mmCIF file of C-alpha atoms and ligand atoms in Angstrom:
data_model
loop_
_atom_site.group_PDB
_atom_site.id
_atom_site.type_symbol
_atom_site.label_atom_id
_atom_site.label_comp_id
_atom_site.label_asym_id
_atom_site.label_seq_id
_atom_site.Cartn_x
_atom_site.Cartn_y
_atom_site.Cartn_z
ATOM 1 C CA MET A 272 0.000 0.000 0.000
ATOM 2 C CA VAL A 273 2.896 2.412 0.583
ATOM 3 C CA GLU A 274 4.194 1.784 -2.928
ATOM 4 C CA PRO A 275 2.362 3.852 -5.592
ATOM 5 C CA GLU A 276 0.833 1.760 -8.358
ATOM 6 C CA ARG A 277 2.415 4.089 -10.907
ATOM 7 C CA THR A 278 4.618 7.195 -10.930
ATOM 8 C CA ILE A 279 4.682 9.365 -14.031
ATOM 9 C CA GLU A 280 7.199 12.137 -14.679
ATOM 10 C CA PHE A 281 7.285 14.166 -17.866
ATOM 11 C CA ARG A 282 8.776 17.163 -19.609
ATOM 12 C CA VAL A 283 6.637 20.260 -20.239
ATOM 13 C CA VAL A 284 8.018 22.749 -22.759
ATOM 14 C CA TRP A 285 6.191 26.032 -23.256
ATOM 15 C CA MET A 286 6.794 29.545 -24.553
ATOM 16 C CA ASP A 287 6.459 32.765 -22.509
ATOM 17 C CA ASP A 288 5.207 36.135 -23.784
ATOM 18 C CA ASN A 289 8.737 37.108 -24.846
ATOM 19 C CA LEU A 290 8.969 33.992 -27.012
ATOM 20 C CA GLN A 291 11.448 32.382 -24.620
ATOM 21 C CA TYR A 292 11.177 28.627 -24.108
ATOM 22 C CA HIS A 293 10.917 27.123 -20.632
ATOM 23 C CA VAL A 294 11.227 23.512 -19.547
ATOM 24 C CA ASN A 295 9.277 22.395 -16.462
ATOM 25 C CA ARG A 296 8.625 19.005 -15.002
ATOM 26 C CA GLY A 297 5.185 17.390 -14.714
ATOM 27 C CA TYR A 298 4.240 14.662 -12.214
ATOM 28 C CA ARG A 299 1.399 12.264 -11.512
ATOM 29 C CA VAL A 300 1.607 9.680 -8.749
ATOM 30 C CA GLN A 301 -1.268 7.241 -9.316
ATOM 31 C CA TYR A 302 -1.241 5.800 -5.848
ATOM 32 C CA ASN A 303 -4.080 3.382 -5.507
ATOM 33 C CA ALA A 304 -7.142 2.564 -7.627
ATOM 34 C CA ALA A 305 -8.585 -0.271 -5.530
ATOM 35 C CA LEU A 306 -11.675 1.811 -4.705
ATOM 36 C CA GLY A 307 -12.202 3.558 -8.063
ATOM 37 C CA PRO A 308 -10.514 5.719 -10.707
ATOM 38 C CA TYR A 309 -7.473 7.621 -9.422
ATOM 39 C CA LYS A 310 -8.649 10.948 -8.043
ATOM 40 C CA GLY A 311 -6.777 13.935 -6.683
ATOM 41 C CA GLY A 312 -5.596 17.404 -7.532
ATOM 42 C CA LEU A 313 -2.792 18.955 -9.565
ATOM 43 C CA ARG A 314 -0.529 21.432 -7.782
ATOM 44 C CA PHE A 315 1.366 24.107 -9.730
ATOM 45 C CA ALA A 316 3.980 25.754 -7.480
ATOM 46 C CA SER A 317 7.696 26.399 -7.784
ATOM 47 C CA ASN A 318 8.541 24.105 -4.827
ATOM 48 C CA VAL A 319 6.710 21.062 -6.257
ATOM 49 C CA ASN A 320 8.862 17.927 -6.458
ATOM 50 C CA LEU A 321 8.229 14.199 -6.542
ATOM 51 C CA SER A 322 8.497 13.864 -2.751
ATOM 52 C CA ILE A 323 5.696 16.395 -2.154
ATOM 53 C CA ILE A 324 3.445 14.828 -4.789
ATOM 54 C CA LYS A 325 4.067 11.399 -3.286
ATOM 55 C CA PHE A 326 3.049 12.276 0.266
ATOM 56 C CA LEU A 327 0.046 14.197 -1.026
ATOM 57 C CA GLY A 328 -0.966 11.146 -3.103
ATOM 58 C CA PHE A 329 -0.607 8.836 -0.112
ATOM 59 C CA GLU A 330 -2.795 11.124 2.017
ATOM 60 C CA GLN A 331 -5.271 11.474 -0.839
ATOM 61 C CA THR A 332 -5.740 7.704 -1.017
ATOM 62 C CA PHE A 333 -7.025 7.532 2.568
ATOM 63 C CA LYS A 334 -8.953 10.791 2.287
ATOM 64 C CA ASP A 335 -10.748 9.530 -0.797
ATOM 65 C CA ALA A 336 -11.493 6.229 0.957
ATOM 66 C CA LEU A 337 -12.931 8.118 3.950
ATOM 67 C CA THR A 338 -15.508 9.830 1.731
ATOM 68 C CA CYS A 339 -17.034 6.365 1.063
ATOM 69 C CA LEU A 340 -17.312 7.374 -2.618
ATOM 70 C CA PRO A 341 -15.873 5.160 -5.413
ATOM 71 C CA ILE A 342 -12.550 6.932 -5.963
ATOM 72 C CA GLY A 343 -8.917 5.888 -5.711
ATOM 73 C CA GLY A 344 -6.054 8.205 -4.761
ATOM 74 C CA ALA A 345 -3.541 10.220 -6.806
ATOM 75 C CA LYS A 346 -1.792 13.558 -6.922
ATOM 76 C CA GLY A 347 0.097 15.466 -9.566
ATOM 77 C CA GLY A 348 1.402 18.824 -10.625
ATOM 78 C CA SER A 349 4.387 20.752 -11.794
ATOM 79 C CA ASP A 350 7.174 23.030 -10.580
ATOM 80 C CA PHE A 351 5.633 25.734 -12.777
ATOM 81 C CA SER A 352 4.124 28.631 -10.779
ATOM 82 C CA PRO A 353 1.265 30.648 -12.301
ATOM 83 C CA ILE A 354 2.100 33.553 -9.937
ATOM 84 C CA GLY A 355 3.209 36.569 -11.971
ATOM 85 C CA ARG A 356 2.440 34.850 -15.278
ATOM 86 C CA SER A 357 0.048 36.311 -17.871
ATOM 87 C CA ASP A 358 -3.184 34.551 -18.861
ATOM 88 C CA GLY A 359 -1.583 33.613 -22.165
ATOM 89 C CA GLU A 360 1.428 32.073 -20.459
ATOM 90 C CA VAL A 361 -0.757 30.071 -18.075
ATOM 91 C CA MET A 362 -2.854 28.860 -21.007
ATOM 92 C CA ARG A 363 0.172 27.779 -23.031
ATOM 93 C CA PHE A 364 1.661 26.022 -20.036
ATOM 94 C CA CYS A 365 -1.598 24.168 -19.300
ATOM 95 C CA GLN A 366 -1.923 23.135 -22.947
ATOM 96 C CA ALA A 367 1.661 21.889 -23.045
ATOM 97 C CA PHE A 368 1.136 19.984 -19.765
ATOM 98 C CA MET A 369 -1.999 18.274 -21.109
ATOM 99 C CA THR A 370 -0.443 17.458 -24.493
ATOM 100 C CA GLU A 371 1.631 14.860 -22.653
ATOM 101 C CA PHE A 372 -0.632 14.184 -19.668
ATOM 102 C CA HIS A 373 -3.824 13.304 -21.621
ATOM 103 C CA ARG A 374 -2.596 9.769 -22.345
ATOM 104 C CA HIS A 375 -2.557 8.939 -18.638
ATOM 105 C CA ILE A 376 -6.083 10.073 -17.643
ATOM 106 C CA GLY A 377 -9.732 9.450 -18.536
ATOM 107 C CA GLN A 378 -13.128 9.342 -16.829
ATOM 108 C CA ASP A 379 -12.649 5.685 -15.793
ATOM 109 C CA ILE A 380 -8.881 5.877 -15.342
ATOM 110 C CA ASP A 381 -7.782 9.010 -13.527
ATOM 111 C CA CYS A 382 -9.685 12.235 -12.942
ATOM 112 C CA PRO A 383 -7.411 15.112 -11.846
ATOM 113 C CA ALA A 384 -8.664 18.403 -10.398
ATOM 114 C CA GLY A 385 -7.204 21.555 -8.835
ATOM 115 C CA ASP A 386 -4.989 22.128 -5.815
ATOM 116 C CA VAL A 387 -2.612 24.957 -4.873
ATOM 117 C CA GLY A 388 -2.007 27.089 -7.997
ATOM 118 C CA VAL A 389 -4.642 25.254 -10.050
ATOM 119 C CA GLY A 390 -8.057 26.922 -9.920
ATOM 120 C CA GLY A 391 -10.976 27.266 -12.312
ATOM 121 C CA ARG A 392 -8.878 29.061 -14.950
ATOM 122 C CA GLU A 393 -6.181 26.372 -15.063
ATOM 123 C CA VAL A 394 -8.695 23.500 -15.004
ATOM 124 C CA GLY A 395 -10.511 25.178 -17.914
ATOM 125 C CA TYR A 396 -7.370 25.367 -20.033
ATOM 126 C CA LEU A 397 -6.330 21.828 -19.097
ATOM 127 C CA TYR A 398 -9.739 20.287 -19.798
ATOM 128 C CA GLY A 399 -10.072 22.258 -23.061
ATOM 129 C CA GLN A 400 -6.822 20.785 -24.340
ATOM 130 C CA TYR A 401 -7.856 17.280 -23.212
ATOM 131 C CA ARG A 402 -11.165 17.595 -25.101
ATOM 132 C CA ARG A 403 -9.416 18.753 -28.277
ATOM 133 C CA ILE A 404 -6.886 15.922 -28.198
ATOM 134 C CA VAL A 405 -9.289 13.058 -27.475
ATOM 135 C CA GLY A 406 -12.016 14.540 -29.674
ATOM 136 C CA ALA A 407 -14.801 13.851 -27.186
ATOM 137 C CA ALA A 408 -16.665 15.791 -24.500
ATOM 138 C CA GLU A 409 -15.486 13.385 -21.866
ATOM 139 C CA PHE A 410 -16.425 15.623 -18.957
ATOM 140 C CA GLY A 411 -15.567 13.089 -16.267
ATOM 141 C CA ALA A 412 -11.851 13.184 -17.122
ATOM 142 C CA MET A 413 -11.348 16.326 -15.019
ATOM 143 C CA SER A 414 -13.223 17.944 -12.166
ATOM 144 C CA GLY A 415 -13.319 21.475 -10.856
ATOM 145 C CA LYS A 416 -14.551 22.635 -14.252
ATOM 146 C CA ALA A 417 -16.669 25.774 -14.651
ATOM 147 C CA VAL A 418 -20.387 25.002 -14.441
ATOM 148 C CA CYS A 419 -20.771 25.942 -18.144
ATOM 149 C CA THR A 420 -18.383 23.120 -19.119
ATOM 150 C CA GLY A 421 -19.815 20.369 -16.952
ATOM 151 C CA GLY A 422 -18.666 21.538 -13.514
ATOM 152 C CA SER A 423 -20.626 21.069 -10.318
ATOM 153 C CA ILE A 424 -22.237 23.969 -8.568
ATOM 154 C CA LEU A 425 -20.534 24.581 -5.186
ATOM 155 C CA ARG A 426 -17.243 22.860 -6.155
ATOM 156 C CA PRO A 427 -15.149 26.034 -5.527
ATOM 157 C CA GLU A 428 -16.718 26.470 -2.078
ATOM 158 C CA ALA A 429 -16.859 22.779 -1.191
ATOM 159 C CA THR A 430 -13.580 22.332 0.715
ATOM 160 C CA GLY A 431 -14.092 25.381 2.945
ATOM 161 C CA PHE A 432 -17.801 24.772 3.526
ATOM 162 C CA GLY A 433 -17.123 21.102 4.278
ATOM 163 C CA ALA A 434 -14.429 22.008 6.815
ATOM 164 C CA VAL A 435 -17.012 24.104 8.655
ATOM 165 C CA TYR A 436 -19.563 21.257 8.510
ATOM 166 C CA TYR A 437 -16.936 18.990 10.054
ATOM 167 C CA LEU A 438 -16.093 21.607 12.711
ATOM 168 C CA ARG A 439 -19.810 21.810 13.520
ATOM 169 C CA GLU A 440 -19.815 18.073 14.352
ATOM 170 C CA VAL A 441 -16.732 18.480 16.577
ATOM 171 C CA LEU A 442 -18.400 21.345 18.466
ATOM 172 C CA LYS A 443 -21.687 19.439 18.736
ATOM 173 C CA HIS A 444 -19.804 16.642 20.495
ATOM 174 C CA ASP A 445 -18.952 19.185 23.233
ATOM 175 C CA GLY A 446 -22.437 20.749 23.312
ATOM 176 C CA LYS A 447 -21.295 23.864 21.412
ATOM 177 C CA GLY A 448 -22.107 25.570 18.096
ATOM 178 C CA ILE A 449 -20.666 27.957 15.510
ATOM 179 C CA GLU A 450 -22.705 30.976 16.690
ATOM 180 C CA GLY A 451 -20.322 33.448 18.368
ATOM 181 C CA LEU A 452 -17.246 31.278 17.645
ATOM 182 C CA ARG A 453 -13.932 33.087 16.952
ATOM 183 C CA VAL A 454 -11.502 31.499 14.508
ATOM 184 C CA ALA A 455 -7.813 32.117 13.737
ATOM 185 C CA MET A 456 -6.657 30.688 10.435
ATOM 186 C CA SER A 457 -3.840 30.721 7.916
ATOM 187 C CA GLY A 458 -4.517 30.881 4.208
ATOM 188 C CA TYR A 459 -7.181 32.834 2.350
ATOM 189 C CA GLY A 460 -7.043 30.925 -0.915
ATOM 190 C CA ASN A 461 -9.965 28.996 -2.317
ATOM 191 C CA VAL A 462 -10.279 26.891 0.834
ATOM 192 C CA GLY A 463 -9.687 29.640 3.413
ATOM 193 C CA TRP A 464 -12.123 31.939 1.655
ATOM 194 C CA GLY A 465 -14.841 29.261 1.759
ATOM 195 C CA ILE A 466 -14.314 28.894 5.508
ATOM 196 C CA MET A 467 -14.617 32.652 6.050
ATOM 197 C CA LYS A 468 -17.848 32.751 4.060
ATOM 198 C CA LYS A 469 -19.487 29.788 5.819
ATOM 199 C CA ILE A 470 -18.364 30.824 9.325
ATOM 200 C CA ASP A 471 -19.868 34.270 8.651
ATOM 201 C CA GLU A 472 -23.113 32.713 7.363
ATOM 202 C CA LEU A 473 -23.445 30.566 10.498
ATOM 203 C CA GLY A 474 -22.837 33.444 12.944
ATOM 204 C CA GLY A 475 -19.160 32.934 13.833
ATOM 205 C CA LYS A 476 -16.187 35.201 13.082
ATOM 206 C CA VAL A 477 -12.778 34.684 11.512
ATOM 207 C CA THR A 478 -10.886 37.282 13.576
ATOM 208 C CA TYR A 479 -7.342 36.398 12.521
ATOM 209 C CA PHE A 480 -5.960 35.230 9.190
ATOM 210 C CA ALA A 481 -2.398 34.878 7.983
ATOM 211 C CA GLY A 482 -0.831 35.178 4.547
ATOM 212 C CA PRO A 483 2.748 34.795 3.288
ATOM 213 C CA ASP A 484 3.613 38.357 4.454
ATOM 214 C CA GLY A 485 2.178 38.302 7.998
ATOM 215 C CA TYR A 486 -1.215 38.196 9.722
ATOM 216 C CA ILE A 487 -4.339 40.318 9.981
ATOM 217 C CA HIS A 488 -6.322 40.878 13.182
ATOM 218 C CA ASP A 489 -9.884 41.993 12.452
ATOM 219 C CA PRO A 490 -11.814 41.870 15.773
ATOM 220 C CA ASP A 491 -15.164 42.307 13.933
ATOM 221 C CA GLY A 492 -14.402 39.269 11.791
ATOM 222 C CA VAL A 493 -14.120 38.843 8.032
ATOM 223 C CA CYS A 494 -17.843 39.345 7.564
ATOM 224 C CA GLY A 495 -20.174 40.616 4.873
ATOM 225 C CA GLU A 496 -19.902 40.864 1.131
ATOM 226 C CA GLU A 497 -17.537 43.847 1.016
ATOM 227 C CA LYS A 498 -14.750 42.149 3.004
ATOM 228 C CA LEU A 499 -15.229 38.753 1.377
ATOM 229 C CA ASN A 500 -15.167 40.276 -2.114
ATOM 230 C CA PHE A 501 -12.139 42.384 -1.233
ATOM 231 C CA ILE A 502 -10.211 39.227 -0.343
ATOM 232 C CA LEU A 503 -11.008 37.753 -3.768
ATOM 233 C CA GLU A 504 -9.766 40.939 -5.486
ATOM 234 C CA MET A 505 -6.665 41.170 -3.295
ATOM 235 C CA ARG A 506 -5.765 37.564 -4.036
ATOM 236 C CA ALA A 507 -6.290 37.934 -7.777
ATOM 237 C CA LYS A 508 -4.011 41.005 -7.872
ATOM 238 C CA ASP A 509 -1.245 39.620 -5.644
ATOM 239 C CA PRO A 510 -1.534 36.270 -3.853
ATOM 240 C CA MET A 511 1.595 36.898 -1.732
ATOM 241 C CA HIS A 512 0.359 39.844 0.379
ATOM 242 C CA CYS A 513 -2.615 40.184 2.752
ATOM 243 C CA LYS A 514 -1.560 43.582 4.163
ATOM 244 C CA PRO A 515 -3.870 45.483 1.727
ATOM 245 C CA TYR A 516 -6.818 44.124 3.789
ATOM 246 C CA ALA A 517 -5.491 45.939 6.876
ATOM 247 C CA ASP A 518 -4.967 49.162 4.899
ATOM 248 C CA LYS A 519 -8.452 48.991 3.429
ATOM 249 C CA PHE A 520 -10.384 48.181 6.600
ATOM 250 C CA GLY A 521 -8.193 49.965 9.192
ATOM 251 C CA VAL A 522 -7.270 46.847 11.202
ATOM 252 C CA ASP A 523 -3.960 45.562 12.572
ATOM 253 C CA PHE A 524 -1.361 43.808 10.440
ATOM 254 C CA VAL A 525 1.589 42.028 12.041
ATOM 255 C CA GLU A 526 4.383 41.650 9.527
ATOM 256 C CA GLY A 527 6.271 38.400 9.053
ATOM 257 C CA GLN A 528 4.438 36.523 11.837
ATOM 258 C CA LYS A 529 1.911 33.702 12.014
ATOM 259 C CA CYS A 530 -1.152 34.027 14.250
ATOM 260 C CA TRP A 531 -0.663 30.665 16.032
ATOM 261 C CA GLY A 532 -0.638 31.287 19.766
ATOM 262 C CA VAL A 533 -3.132 34.177 19.903
ATOM 263 C CA LYS A 534 -5.387 33.614 22.914
ATOM 264 C CA ASP A 535 -8.636 35.436 22.079
ATOM 265 C CA VAL A 536 -10.047 32.759 19.748
ATOM 266 C CA ASP A 537 -11.803 29.394 20.138
ATOM 267 C CA VAL A 538 -10.426 27.512 17.131
ATOM 268 C CA TYR A 539 -7.229 27.356 15.074
ATOM 269 C CA MET A 540 -7.624 26.327 11.449
ATOM 270 C CA PRO A 541 -4.393 26.085 9.406
ATOM 271 C CA ALA A 542 -5.717 26.282 5.833
ATOM 272 C CA ALA A 543 -2.588 27.109 3.853
ATOM 273 C CA THR A 544 0.045 24.577 2.858
ATOM 274 C CA GLN A 545 2.110 21.719 4.344
ATOM 275 C CA ASN A 546 4.307 22.083 7.463
ATOM 276 C CA ASP A 547 2.757 25.444 8.392
ATOM 277 C CA VAL A 548 2.794 24.494 12.093
ATOM 278 C CA ASN A 549 6.106 23.144 13.372
ATOM 279 C CA MET A 550 7.143 22.356 16.952
ATOM 280 C CA GLU A 551 7.842 25.994 17.774
ATOM 281 C CA TRP A 552 4.319 27.049 16.790
ATOM 282 C CA ALA A 553 2.763 23.940 18.317
ATOM 283 C CA LYS A 554 4.166 24.937 21.716
ATOM 284 C CA LYS A 555 2.573 28.379 21.383
ATOM 285 C CA ILE A 556 -0.710 26.737 20.377
ATOM 286 C CA ALA A 557 -0.605 24.435 23.421
ATOM 287 C CA GLU A 558 0.237 27.327 25.780
ATOM 288 C CA SER A 559 -2.601 29.484 24.468
ATOM 289 C CA GLY A 560 -5.230 27.133 25.961
ATOM 290 C CA VAL A 561 -7.362 27.378 22.782
ATOM 291 C CA PRO A 562 -9.380 24.108 22.765
ATOM 292 C CA TYR A 563 -9.624 23.199 19.045
ATOM 293 C CA TYR A 564 -6.938 22.593 16.434
ATOM 294 C CA ILE A 565 -8.648 21.751 13.142
ATOM 295 C CA GLU A 566 -6.230 21.027 10.281
ATOM 296 C CA VAL A 567 -7.571 22.093 6.896
ATOM 297 C CA GLY A 568 -4.706 22.382 4.379
ATOM 298 C CA ASN A 569 -3.079 19.108 3.368
ATOM 299 C CA MET A 570 -0.729 18.032 6.203
ATOM 300 C CA PRO A 571 -0.263 21.518 7.701
ATOM 301 C CA THR A 572 1.444 20.125 10.823
ATOM 302 C CA THR A 573 4.914 18.568 11.013
ATOM 303 C CA ASN A 574 4.916 15.020 12.430
ATOM 304 C CA ASP A 575 6.521 15.934 15.770
ATOM 305 C CA ALA A 576 4.220 18.947 16.207
ATOM 306 C CA LEU A 577 1.131 16.823 15.494
ATOM 307 C CA ALA A 578 2.186 14.166 18.031
ATOM 308 C CA PHE A 579 2.838 16.915 20.598
ATOM 309 C CA LEU A 580 -0.533 18.590 20.008
ATOM 310 C CA MET A 581 -2.348 15.257 20.286
ATOM 311 C CA GLU A 582 -0.799 14.757 23.738
ATOM 312 C CA GLN A 583 -2.384 17.976 25.051
ATOM 313 C CA LYS A 584 -5.349 16.954 27.184
ATOM 314 C CA HIS A 585 -7.259 20.222 26.709
ATOM 315 C CA LEU A 586 -6.966 20.154 22.923
ATOM 316 C CA THR A 587 -9.154 18.439 20.302
ATOM 317 C CA VAL A 588 -7.137 17.798 17.142
ATOM 318 C CA ALA A 589 -8.795 17.000 13.812
ATOM 319 C CA PRO A 590 -6.800 15.768 10.774
ATOM 320 C CA SER A 591 -6.749 17.416 7.343
ATOM 321 C CA LYS A 592 -7.553 14.212 5.469
ATOM 322 C CA ALA A 593 -10.998 14.232 7.121
ATOM 323 C CA VAL A 594 -11.583 17.978 7.468
ATOM 324 C CA ASN A 595 -10.780 18.931 3.844
ATOM 325 C CA ALA A 596 -12.378 15.860 2.215
ATOM 326 C CA CYS A 597 -15.422 17.764 0.971
ATOM 327 C CA GLY A 598 -13.443 19.210 -1.959
ATOM 328 C CA VAL A 599 -12.690 15.848 -3.476
ATOM 329 C CA SER A 600 -16.181 14.654 -2.518
ATOM 330 C CA VAL A 601 -17.831 17.323 -4.639
ATOM 331 C CA SER A 602 -15.332 16.469 -7.375
ATOM 332 C CA GLU A 603 -16.765 12.955 -7.275
ATOM 333 C CA LEU A 604 -20.292 14.390 -7.281
ATOM 334 C CA GLU A 605 -19.197 16.285 -10.409
ATOM 335 C CA MET A 606 -18.132 12.977 -11.999
ATOM 336 C CA ALA A 607 -21.484 11.474 -11.008
ATOM 337 C CA GLN A 608 -23.405 14.364 -12.613
ATOM 338 C CA ASN A 609 -21.204 14.118 -15.733
ATOM 339 C CA ALA A 610 -21.906 10.376 -16.006
ATOM 340 C CA GLN A 611 -25.656 11.021 -15.791
ATOM 341 C CA ARG A 612 -25.399 14.072 -18.070
ATOM 342 C CA ILE A 613 -27.342 16.253 -15.659
ATOM 343 C CA TYR A 614 -26.721 19.125 -13.255
ATOM 344 C CA TRP A 615 -27.862 18.990 -9.657
ATOM 345 C CA THR A 616 -29.103 22.115 -7.837
ATOM 346 C CA ALA A 617 -27.096 23.885 -5.130
ATOM 347 C CA GLU A 618 -29.532 22.500 -2.545
ATOM 348 C CA GLU A 619 -28.994 18.932 -3.744
ATOM 349 C CA VAL A 620 -25.198 19.275 -3.707
ATOM 350 C CA ASP A 621 -25.120 21.055 -0.336
ATOM 351 C CA ALA A 622 -27.314 18.381 1.290
ATOM 352 C CA LYS A 623 -24.925 15.685 0.032
ATOM 353 C CA MET A 624 -21.921 17.673 1.295
ATOM 354 C CA GLU A 625 -23.383 17.906 4.799
ATOM 355 C CA ALA A 626 -24.218 14.190 4.827
ATOM 356 C CA ILE A 627 -20.735 13.186 3.604
ATOM 357 C CA MET A 628 -18.949 15.311 6.228
ATOM 358 C CA LYS A 629 -21.145 14.023 9.047
ATOM 359 C CA ASN A 630 -20.480 10.478 7.883
ATOM 360 C CA ILE A 631 -16.689 11.073 7.824
ATOM 361 C CA TYR A 632 -16.790 12.464 11.368
ATOM 362 C CA ASP A 633 -19.001 9.622 12.656
ATOM 363 C CA ALA A 634 -16.897 6.921 10.947
ATOM 364 C CA SER A 635 -13.698 8.379 12.461
ATOM 365 C CA VAL A 636 -15.149 8.509 15.977
ATOM 366 C CA GLU A 637 -16.453 4.958 15.629
ATOM 367 C CA ALA A 638 -13.178 3.540 14.265
ATOM 368 C CA ALA A 639 -11.073 5.007 17.097
ATOM 369 C CA GLU A 640 -13.512 3.704 19.705
ATOM 370 C CA ARG A 641 -13.535 0.249 18.116
ATOM 371 C CA TYR A 642 -9.755 0.054 18.547
ATOM 372 C CA GLY A 643 -9.877 1.299 22.165
ATOM 373 C CA LEU A 644 -8.325 4.681 21.380
ATOM 374 C CA GLY A 645 -11.118 6.811 22.862
ATOM 375 C CA TYR A 646 -12.098 10.103 21.206
ATOM 376 C CA ASN A 647 -9.212 10.334 18.743
ATOM 377 C CA LEU A 648 -10.167 11.949 15.435
ATOM 378 C CA VAL A 649 -6.687 11.586 13.911
ATOM 379 C CA ALA A 650 -6.313 7.854 14.538
ATOM 380 C CA GLY A 651 -9.988 7.304 13.723
ATOM 381 C CA ALA A 652 -9.683 8.888 10.266
ATOM 382 C CA ASN A 653 -6.497 6.937 9.536
ATOM 383 C CA ILE A 654 -8.064 3.641 10.588
ATOM 384 C CA ALA A 655 -11.358 4.151 8.761
ATOM 385 C CA GLY A 656 -9.582 5.159 5.531
ATOM 386 C CA PHE A 657 -6.955 2.422 5.778
ATOM 387 C CA GLN A 658 -9.551 -0.284 6.419
ATOM 388 C CA LYS A 659 -11.502 0.511 3.256
ATOM 389 C CA VAL A 660 -8.416 0.531 1.010
ATOM 390 C CA ALA A 661 -7.041 -2.625 2.619
ATOM 391 C CA ASP A 662 -10.351 -4.507 2.287
ATOM 392 C CA ALA A 663 -10.661 -3.541 -1.399
ATOM 393 C CA MET A 664 -7.050 -4.535 -2.133
ATOM 394 C CA MET A 665 -7.448 -7.904 -0.445
ATOM 395 C CA ALA A 666 -10.807 -8.555 -2.151
ATOM 396 C CA GLN A 667 -9.188 -7.941 -5.568
ATOM 397 C CA GLY A 668 -6.370 -10.399 -4.900
ATOM 398 C CA ILE A 669 -2.730 -9.687 -4.327
ATOM 399 C CA PHE A 670 -0.474 -9.288 -7.333
HETATM 400 O O1 2IT B 94 -6.426 17.847 -1.729
HETATM 401 C C1 2IT B 94 -7.485 17.638 -2.314
HETATM 402 O O2 2IT B 94 -8.351 16.866 -1.871
HETATM 403 C C2 2IT B 94 -7.721 18.334 -3.584
HETATM 404 N N1 2IT B 94 -6.875 19.100 -4.010
HETATM 405 C C3 2IT B 94 -8.969 18.094 -4.375
HETATM 406 C C4 2IT B 94 -8.844 16.893 -5.228
HETATM 407 C C5 2IT B 94 -10.004 16.673 -6.154
HETATM 408 O O3 2IT B 94 -9.924 15.692 -6.909
HETATM 409 O O4 2IT B 94 -10.959 17.420 -6.132
#
């Protein structure tokens, strides 16, 4: 199970706006298809390498199993970064990437989607090139598409909304709710933005959020259309700086720091990238006395920091592979709609999202209890995911 079924590495050659050629590297680790077609995102970022794609693919396998939907696990991407690139450059890169990549995917084989650096625009260019090459509107070969090209309504919001649905179950366990809750988070990308929107809708407040340049403290919370829309604009203009939010709304900005350790919140939600919280930050988190640490981004905690946080008696820790699983779940709902050639309504998709996240939480709690580990959401998610993959592998015979 720790050995990927297949690892693909390929050359991507493309031309920038000055007619200069660039050579990047493309990756796809098709980890495990025992439960269904390989499924998982593509990440475009300058630090992408095979090691990162491999651990993300391994995590994805158990995450996808946890959803109880028929999908296997994979991850891919490139060391190309869309940051600072023109639309034309991003399009040419995506087309060059797919010119090689198309032979490895398909609606019953492998269905990639977005991740860091791959949003609706990139998926559009990638899917467009796939469709031209195969000569068929095979919608189910990629998810995260725009609704006008076979995408699912609510896919962009799904990961963030789902994380809040999961958090709601965690709070319910302790007789609490979202109303009046204060949240500190990192990241305000697609996922972080969805969390801000849903927390606001349900009567809580995101009072701290961090970006690459430092963190914002907005005691009134990131609430209402004006602030939420401003974040979208700010991100589109320059994804590396969140300080413009402080300038615009007259709130504090602390340069070069993370907000882990602030005391006047109820929940921490790291929703950026891997290894955001190391041992140094974990100690601050433990000292703060804040009772909930809900991972959102893929593996945002280093191994030693996660073990340390799980030892803290006052702290409930929830793992990213469960908390962020709604994104890939709605990707699978997109595949299901594509296969039926229909579109579901927002209400239909949202109801399924809530049910899937409740089921993931319940299955994790049950699995940890069954193995005598008490209320342990991290071990529970690992066990429940592992069990499904293992059972399917054994049922299909060892080879
Ligand atoms: O980490 C993830 O689950 C994703 N990037 C989404 C994958 C997907 O296939 O929607």
